[in-house]
Amino acid sequence: MGFLEFNEPHPVEVLRGIADTGTSAAVALPLLLTDAYHSRTDLPAVAKHAEESRPGLAVAVARPVGDLSLAKALVRDLPYGIDGLVVCAAGTRVDDGRAHVAAVAEEAGRLLGVPAGPGFASGPGPKAGETVERLKAEGAQRIAAVCYFIAPGILCDTAIESALEAGVVHTGEPLGAAPELLDLIAKRAAEA
């Protein structure tokens, strides 16, 4: 496992280590939920750098693991009586990434039969608290905030804090080891 930011080892080092064992092919599978900057720019650069530094190594870059099927995991443990939903996500300047989160929010709302929308921790697009306020203005009173994140962290905390300040009655946990996420990880690895 490698980390693009904040932690070590970097994915290039991991891939070099794999190549140094005699392996000639590897898959770089991003544990990312949206097809945005990291998956479009950083990971292809990681693969290229690893291949250049270890001739004979071929690195396939898998697609991010985000998918509408994760909406089911997001709403699984919500309490009874929720009448609005904000799907909290990191945020991105990439329009397709924000549109993906909006589609996941729409699917989660459809599954619950309630209005829903995305709320971002950073970048353009509505903050989680802004989506809560919009849902309240549309008549929702018992709004939940769920985490479209794989693991806890600063951005997840930021989005949830924004939703809490706006008055949500329930907050969910990141996806973690949700069966839907594990299935997608295996699927993306097989595709690559």
PDB file of C-alpha atoms in Angstrom:
ATOM      1  CA  MET A   1       0.000   0.000   0.000  1.00  0.00           C
ATOM      2  CA  GLY A   2       1.222   3.448  -0.899  1.00  0.00           C
ATOM      3  CA  PHE A   3       0.054   6.968  -0.170  1.00  0.00           C
ATOM      4  CA  LEU A   4      -0.013   9.943  -2.519  1.00  0.00           C
ATOM      5  CA  GLU A   5      -0.048  12.467   0.322  1.00  0.00           C
ATOM      6  CA  PHE A   6       0.611  12.804   4.043  1.00  0.00           C
ATOM      7  CA  ASN A   7       1.968   9.292   4.705  1.00  0.00           C
ATOM      8  CA  GLU A   8       4.656   6.946   3.463  1.00  0.00           C
ATOM      9  CA  PRO A   9       5.540   4.941   1.477  1.00  0.00           C
ATOM     10  CA  HIS A  10       4.841   6.694  -1.791  1.00  0.00           C
ATOM     11  CA  PRO A  11       3.293   4.441  -4.483  1.00  0.00           C
ATOM     12  CA  VAL A  12       6.393   4.754  -6.691  1.00  0.00           C
ATOM     13  CA  GLU A  13       8.487   3.213  -3.904  1.00  0.00           C
ATOM     14  CA  VAL A  14       5.972   0.397  -3.469  1.00  0.00           C
ATOM     15  CA  LEU A  15       5.982  -0.340  -7.199  1.00  0.00           C
ATOM     16  CA  ARG A  16       9.780  -0.273  -7.295  1.00  0.00           C
ATOM     17  CA  GLY A  17       9.822  -2.755  -4.419  1.00  0.00           C
ATOM     18  CA  ILE A  18       7.437  -5.023  -6.299  1.00  0.00           C
ATOM     19  CA  ALA A  19       9.643  -4.841  -9.400  1.00  0.00           C
ATOM     20  CA  ASP A  20      12.739  -5.604  -7.304  1.00  0.00           C
ATOM     21  CA  THR A  21      11.202  -8.975  -6.365  1.00  0.00           C
ATOM     22  CA  GLY A  22      11.225  -9.951 -10.046  1.00  0.00           C
ATOM     23  CA  THR A  23       7.595  -9.133 -10.755  1.00  0.00           C
ATOM     24  CA  SER A  24       7.106  -7.616 -14.196  1.00  0.00           C
ATOM     25  CA  ALA A  25       3.465  -6.486 -13.948  1.00  0.00           C
ATOM     26  CA  ALA A  26       1.567  -4.639 -11.248  1.00  0.00           C
ATOM     27  CA  VAL A  27      -1.790  -2.943 -10.785  1.00  0.00           C
ATOM     28  CA  ALA A  28      -2.038   0.471  -9.139  1.00  0.00           C
ATOM     29  CA  LEU A  29      -5.543   0.430  -7.682  1.00  0.00           C
ATOM     30  CA  PRO A  30      -6.597   3.802  -6.306  1.00  0.00           C
ATOM     31  CA  LEU A  31      -8.667   3.748  -3.163  1.00  0.00           C
ATOM     32  CA  LEU A  32     -10.422   6.842  -4.443  1.00  0.00           C
ATOM     33  CA  LEU A  33     -14.147   7.305  -4.903  1.00  0.00           C
ATOM     34  CA  THR A  34     -14.159   9.819  -7.749  1.00  0.00           C
ATOM     35  CA  ASP A  35     -12.428  10.026 -11.089  1.00  0.00           C
ATOM     36  CA  ALA A  36     -10.772  13.358 -10.436  1.00  0.00           C
ATOM     37  CA  TYR A  37      -7.291  14.854 -10.157  1.00  0.00           C
ATOM     38  CA  HIS A  38      -5.508  12.067  -8.263  1.00  0.00           C
ATOM     39  CA  SER A  39      -6.823   9.336 -10.555  1.00  0.00           C
ATOM     40  CA  ARG A  40      -6.423  11.341 -13.766  1.00  0.00           C
ATOM     41  CA  THR A  41      -3.056  12.986 -13.111  1.00  0.00           C
ATOM     42  CA  ASP A  42      -1.188  11.655 -10.086  1.00  0.00           C
ATOM     43  CA  LEU A  43      -1.629   7.914 -10.613  1.00  0.00           C
ATOM     44  CA  PRO A  44      -0.697   7.839 -14.295  1.00  0.00           C
ATOM     45  CA  ALA A  45       2.421   9.841 -13.358  1.00  0.00           C
ATOM     46  CA  VAL A  46       3.187   7.321 -10.584  1.00  0.00           C
ATOM     47  CA  ALA A  47       2.872   4.427 -13.035  1.00  0.00           C
ATOM     48  CA  LYS A  48       5.059   6.153 -15.628  1.00  0.00           C
ATOM     49  CA  HIS A  49       7.734   7.059 -13.064  1.00  0.00           C
ATOM     50  CA  ALA A  50       7.813   3.510 -11.655  1.00  0.00           C
ATOM     51  CA  GLU A  51       8.060   2.007 -15.163  1.00  0.00           C
ATOM     52  CA  GLU A  52      10.863   4.417 -16.127  1.00  0.00           C
ATOM     53  CA  SER A  53      12.833   3.660 -12.975  1.00  0.00           C
ATOM     54  CA  ARG A  54      12.384  -0.118 -13.346  1.00  0.00           C
ATOM     55  CA  PRO A  55      12.605  -1.072 -17.038  1.00  0.00           C
ATOM     56  CA  GLY A  56      10.546  -4.173 -17.720  1.00  0.00           C
ATOM     57  CA  LEU A  57       7.883  -3.255 -15.167  1.00  0.00           C
ATOM     58  CA  ALA A  58       4.396  -2.683 -16.605  1.00  0.00           C
ATOM     59  CA  VAL A  59       1.939  -0.862 -14.334  1.00  0.00           C
ATOM     60  CA  ALA A  60      -1.787  -0.900 -15.103  1.00  0.00           C
ATOM     61  CA  VAL A  61      -3.783   1.845 -13.398  1.00  0.00           C
ATOM     62  CA  ALA A  62      -7.221   0.713 -12.238  1.00  0.00           C
ATOM     63  CA  ARG A  63     -10.277   2.938 -12.139  1.00  0.00           C
ATOM     64  CA  PRO A  64     -11.389   4.531  -8.839  1.00  0.00           C
ATOM     65  CA  VAL A  65     -13.671   2.399  -6.685  1.00  0.00           C
ATOM     66  CA  GLY A  66     -16.603   4.831  -6.462  1.00  0.00           C
ATOM     67  CA  ASP A  67     -19.896   3.575  -7.854  1.00  0.00           C
ATOM     68  CA  LEU A  68     -23.635   4.089  -7.407  1.00  0.00           C
ATOM     69  CA  SER A  69     -23.804   0.716  -5.647  1.00  0.00           C
ATOM     70  CA  LEU A  70     -22.164   2.378  -2.635  1.00  0.00           C
ATOM     71  CA  ALA A  71     -25.369   4.341  -2.004  1.00  0.00           C
ATOM     72  CA  LYS A  72     -26.812   1.190  -0.436  1.00  0.00           C
ATOM     73  CA  ALA A  73     -23.940   1.069   2.071  1.00  0.00           C
ATOM     74  CA  LEU A  74     -24.380   4.766   2.878  1.00  0.00           C
ATOM     75  CA  VAL A  75     -28.036   4.391   3.880  1.00  0.00           C
ATOM     76  CA  ARG A  76     -27.905   0.924   5.442  1.00  0.00           C
ATOM     77  CA  ASP A  77     -27.811   1.932   9.109  1.00  0.00           C
ATOM     78  CA  LEU A  78     -29.772   5.169   9.080  1.00  0.00           C
ATOM     79  CA  PRO A  79     -32.352   5.577  11.830  1.00  0.00           C
ATOM     80  CA  TYR A  80     -36.070   5.595  11.101  1.00  0.00           C
ATOM     81  CA  GLY A  81     -37.676   8.921  10.263  1.00  0.00           C
ATOM     82  CA  ILE A  82     -34.927  10.577   8.248  1.00  0.00           C
ATOM     83  CA  ASP A  83     -36.549  12.931   5.727  1.00  0.00           C
ATOM     84  CA  GLY A  84     -33.474  14.460   4.069  1.00  0.00           C
ATOM     85  CA  LEU A  85     -29.935  13.334   3.328  1.00  0.00           C
ATOM     86  CA  VAL A  86     -26.618  15.020   2.627  1.00  0.00           C
ATOM     87  CA  VAL A  87     -23.845  12.863   1.174  1.00  0.00           C
ATOM     88  CA  CYS A  88     -20.580  14.327   2.438  1.00  0.00           C
ATOM     89  CA  ALA A  89     -17.514  14.052   0.198  1.00  0.00           C
ATOM     90  CA  ALA A  90     -14.026  15.502  -0.051  1.00  0.00           C
ATOM     91  CA  GLY A  91     -14.543  17.828  -2.987  1.00  0.00           C
ATOM     92  CA  THR A  92     -12.774  18.409  -6.269  1.00  0.00           C
ATOM     93  CA  ARG A  93     -12.358  21.033  -8.958  1.00  0.00           C
ATOM     94  CA  VAL A  94     -13.142  18.337 -11.556  1.00  0.00           C
ATOM     95  CA  ASP A  95     -16.767  18.643 -12.704  1.00  0.00           C
ATOM     96  CA  ASP A  96     -17.094  14.889 -13.349  1.00  0.00           C
ATOM     97  CA  GLY A  97     -15.994  14.146  -9.783  1.00  0.00           C
ATOM     98  CA  ARG A  98     -18.631  16.451  -8.303  1.00  0.00           C
ATOM     99  CA  ALA A  99     -21.250  15.051 -10.690  1.00  0.00           C
ATOM    100  CA  HIS A 100     -20.394  11.534  -9.496  1.00  0.00           C
ATOM    101  CA  VAL A 101     -21.004  12.501  -5.858  1.00  0.00           C
ATOM    102  CA  ALA A 102     -24.278  14.181  -6.847  1.00  0.00           C
ATOM    103  CA  ALA A 103     -25.356  10.971  -8.607  1.00  0.00           C
ATOM    104  CA  VAL A 104     -24.503   8.897  -5.516  1.00  0.00           C
ATOM    105  CA  ALA A 105     -26.522  11.345  -3.395  1.00  0.00           C
ATOM    106  CA  GLU A 106     -29.460  11.074  -5.804  1.00  0.00           C
ATOM    107  CA  GLU A 107     -29.324   7.264  -5.654  1.00  0.00           C
ATOM    108  CA  ALA A 108     -29.105   7.269  -1.848  1.00  0.00           C
ATOM    109  CA  GLY A 109     -32.096   9.612  -1.684  1.00  0.00           C
ATOM    110  CA  ARG A 110     -34.004   7.384  -4.098  1.00  0.00           C
ATOM    111  CA  LEU A 111     -33.301   4.344  -1.918  1.00  0.00           C
ATOM    112  CA  LEU A 112     -34.619   6.192   1.151  1.00  0.00           C
ATOM    113  CA  GLY A 113     -37.419   8.007  -0.647  1.00  0.00           C
ATOM    114  CA  VAL A 114     -36.161  11.399   0.558  1.00  0.00           C
ATOM    115  CA  PRO A 115     -34.569  14.468  -1.021  1.00  0.00           C
ATOM    116  CA  ALA A 116     -30.778  14.329  -0.991  1.00  0.00           C
ATOM    117  CA  GLY A 117     -27.764  16.220  -2.214  1.00  0.00           C
ATOM    118  CA  PRO A 118     -23.988  16.352  -2.047  1.00  0.00           C
ATOM    119  CA  GLY A 119     -22.010  18.374   0.474  1.00  0.00           C
ATOM    120  CA  PHE A 120     -18.301  18.945  -0.048  1.00  0.00           C
ATOM    121  CA  ALA A 121     -15.533  19.577   2.454  1.00  0.00           C
ATOM    122  CA  SER A 122     -13.475  21.645   0.012  1.00  0.00           C
ATOM    123  CA  GLY A 123     -13.432  23.079  -3.475  1.00  0.00           C
ATOM    124  CA  PRO A 124     -16.385  24.284  -5.517  1.00  0.00           C
ATOM    125  CA  GLY A 125     -19.869  22.969  -4.941  1.00  0.00           C
ATOM    126  CA  PRO A 126     -22.098  23.224  -1.898  1.00  0.00           C
ATOM    127  CA  LYS A 127     -20.622  22.648   1.535  1.00  0.00           C
ATOM    128  CA  ALA A 128     -22.419  20.028   3.616  1.00  0.00           C
ATOM    129  CA  GLY A 129     -24.055  22.700   5.777  1.00  0.00           C
ATOM    130  CA  GLU A 130     -25.333  24.519   2.688  1.00  0.00           C
ATOM    131  CA  THR A 131     -27.013  21.341   1.464  1.00  0.00           C
ATOM    132  CA  VAL A 132     -28.579  20.839   4.905  1.00  0.00           C
ATOM    133  CA  GLU A 133     -29.931  24.403   4.782  1.00  0.00           C
ATOM    134  CA  ARG A 134     -31.347  23.823   1.285  1.00  0.00           C
ATOM    135  CA  LEU A 135     -33.058  20.614   2.409  1.00  0.00           C
ATOM    136  CA  LYS A 136     -34.527  22.433   5.430  1.00  0.00           C
ATOM    137  CA  ALA A 137     -35.842  25.193   3.150  1.00  0.00           C
ATOM    138  CA  GLU A 138     -37.544  22.453   1.110  1.00  0.00           C
ATOM    139  CA  GLY A 139     -39.265  21.141   4.257  1.00  0.00           C
ATOM    140  CA  ALA A 140     -36.955  18.427   5.616  1.00  0.00           C
ATOM    141  CA  GLN A 141     -36.693  18.350   9.403  1.00  0.00           C
ATOM    142  CA  ARG A 142     -34.752  15.172  10.241  1.00  0.00           C
ATOM    143  CA  ILE A 143     -31.715  15.300   7.995  1.00  0.00           C
ATOM    144  CA  ALA A 144     -28.858  12.822   8.148  1.00  0.00           C
ATOM    145  CA  ALA A 145     -25.307  13.279   6.890  1.00  0.00           C
ATOM    146  CA  VAL A 146     -23.481  10.233   5.542  1.00  0.00           C
ATOM    147  CA  CYS A 147     -19.799   9.933   4.668  1.00  0.00           C
ATOM    148  CA  TYR A 148     -18.812   9.157   1.092  1.00  0.00           C
ATOM    149  CA  PHE A 149     -15.287   8.496   2.325  1.00  0.00           C
ATOM    150  CA  ILE A 150     -13.417   5.232   2.645  1.00  0.00           C
ATOM    151  CA  ALA A 151     -11.814   6.120   5.978  1.00  0.00           C
ATOM    152  CA  PRO A 152     -11.993   8.882   8.581  1.00  0.00           C
ATOM    153  CA  GLY A 153      -9.782  11.920   8.203  1.00  0.00           C
ATOM    154  CA  ILE A 154      -9.591  15.692   8.116  1.00  0.00           C
ATOM    155  CA  LEU A 155     -11.849  16.194   5.086  1.00  0.00           C
ATOM    156  CA  CYS A 156     -14.475  13.786   6.393  1.00  0.00           C
ATOM    157  CA  ASP A 157     -14.415  15.571   9.749  1.00  0.00           C
ATOM    158  CA  THR A 158     -14.697  18.965   8.025  1.00  0.00           C
ATOM    159  CA  ALA A 159     -17.760  17.938   6.027  1.00  0.00           C
ATOM    160  CA  ILE A 160     -19.485  16.329   9.003  1.00  0.00           C
ATOM    161  CA  GLU A 161     -18.758  19.352  11.204  1.00  0.00           C
ATOM    162  CA  SER A 162     -20.378  21.616   8.594  1.00  0.00           C
ATOM    163  CA  ALA A 163     -23.460  19.362   8.515  1.00  0.00           C
ATOM    164  CA  LEU A 164     -23.646  19.225  12.324  1.00  0.00           C
ATOM    165  CA  GLU A 165     -23.436  23.004  12.589  1.00  0.00           C
ATOM    166  CA  ALA A 166     -26.389  23.218  10.189  1.00  0.00           C
ATOM    167  CA  GLY A 167     -28.446  20.872  12.383  1.00  0.00           C
ATOM    168  CA  VAL A 168     -28.343  17.287  11.118  1.00  0.00           C
ATOM    169  CA  VAL A 169     -29.860  14.753  13.507  1.00  0.00           C
ATOM    170  CA  HIS A 170     -27.604  11.837  12.550  1.00  0.00           C
ATOM    171  CA  THR A 171     -24.156  11.313  11.072  1.00  0.00           C
ATOM    172  CA  GLY A 172     -22.889   8.142   9.455  1.00  0.00           C
ATOM    173  CA  GLU A 173     -19.444   6.589   9.362  1.00  0.00           C
ATOM    174  CA  PRO A 174     -17.098   6.260   6.374  1.00  0.00           C
ATOM    175  CA  LEU A 175     -17.557   3.212   4.158  1.00  0.00           C
ATOM    176  CA  GLY A 176     -14.691   1.244   5.722  1.00  0.00           C
ATOM    177  CA  ALA A 177     -15.109  -2.451   4.938  1.00  0.00           C
ATOM    178  CA  ALA A 178     -18.631  -2.215   3.488  1.00  0.00           C
ATOM    179  CA  PRO A 179     -19.282  -5.322   1.356  1.00  0.00           C
ATOM    180  CA  GLU A 180     -20.208  -3.147  -1.623  1.00  0.00           C
ATOM    181  CA  LEU A 181     -16.830  -1.389  -1.430  1.00  0.00           C
ATOM    182  CA  LEU A 182     -14.899  -4.643  -1.099  1.00  0.00           C
ATOM    183  CA  ASP A 183     -16.737  -5.994  -4.153  1.00  0.00           C
ATOM    184  CA  LEU A 184     -15.804  -2.904  -6.155  1.00  0.00           C
ATOM    185  CA  ILE A 185     -12.140  -3.152  -5.142  1.00  0.00           C
ATOM    186  CA  ALA A 186     -12.005  -6.746  -6.379  1.00  0.00           C
ATOM    187  CA  LYS A 187     -13.873  -5.791  -9.576  1.00  0.00           C
ATOM    188  CA  ARG A 188     -11.537  -2.866 -10.375  1.00  0.00           C
ATOM    189  CA  ALA A 189      -8.434  -5.001  -9.779  1.00  0.00           C
ATOM    190  CA  ALA A 190      -9.779  -7.717 -12.096  1.00  0.00           C
ATOM    191  CA  GLU A 191     -10.645  -5.150 -14.789  1.00  0.00           C
ATOM    192  CA  ALA A 192      -7.116  -3.726 -14.750  1.00  0.00           C
TER     193      ALA A 192
END
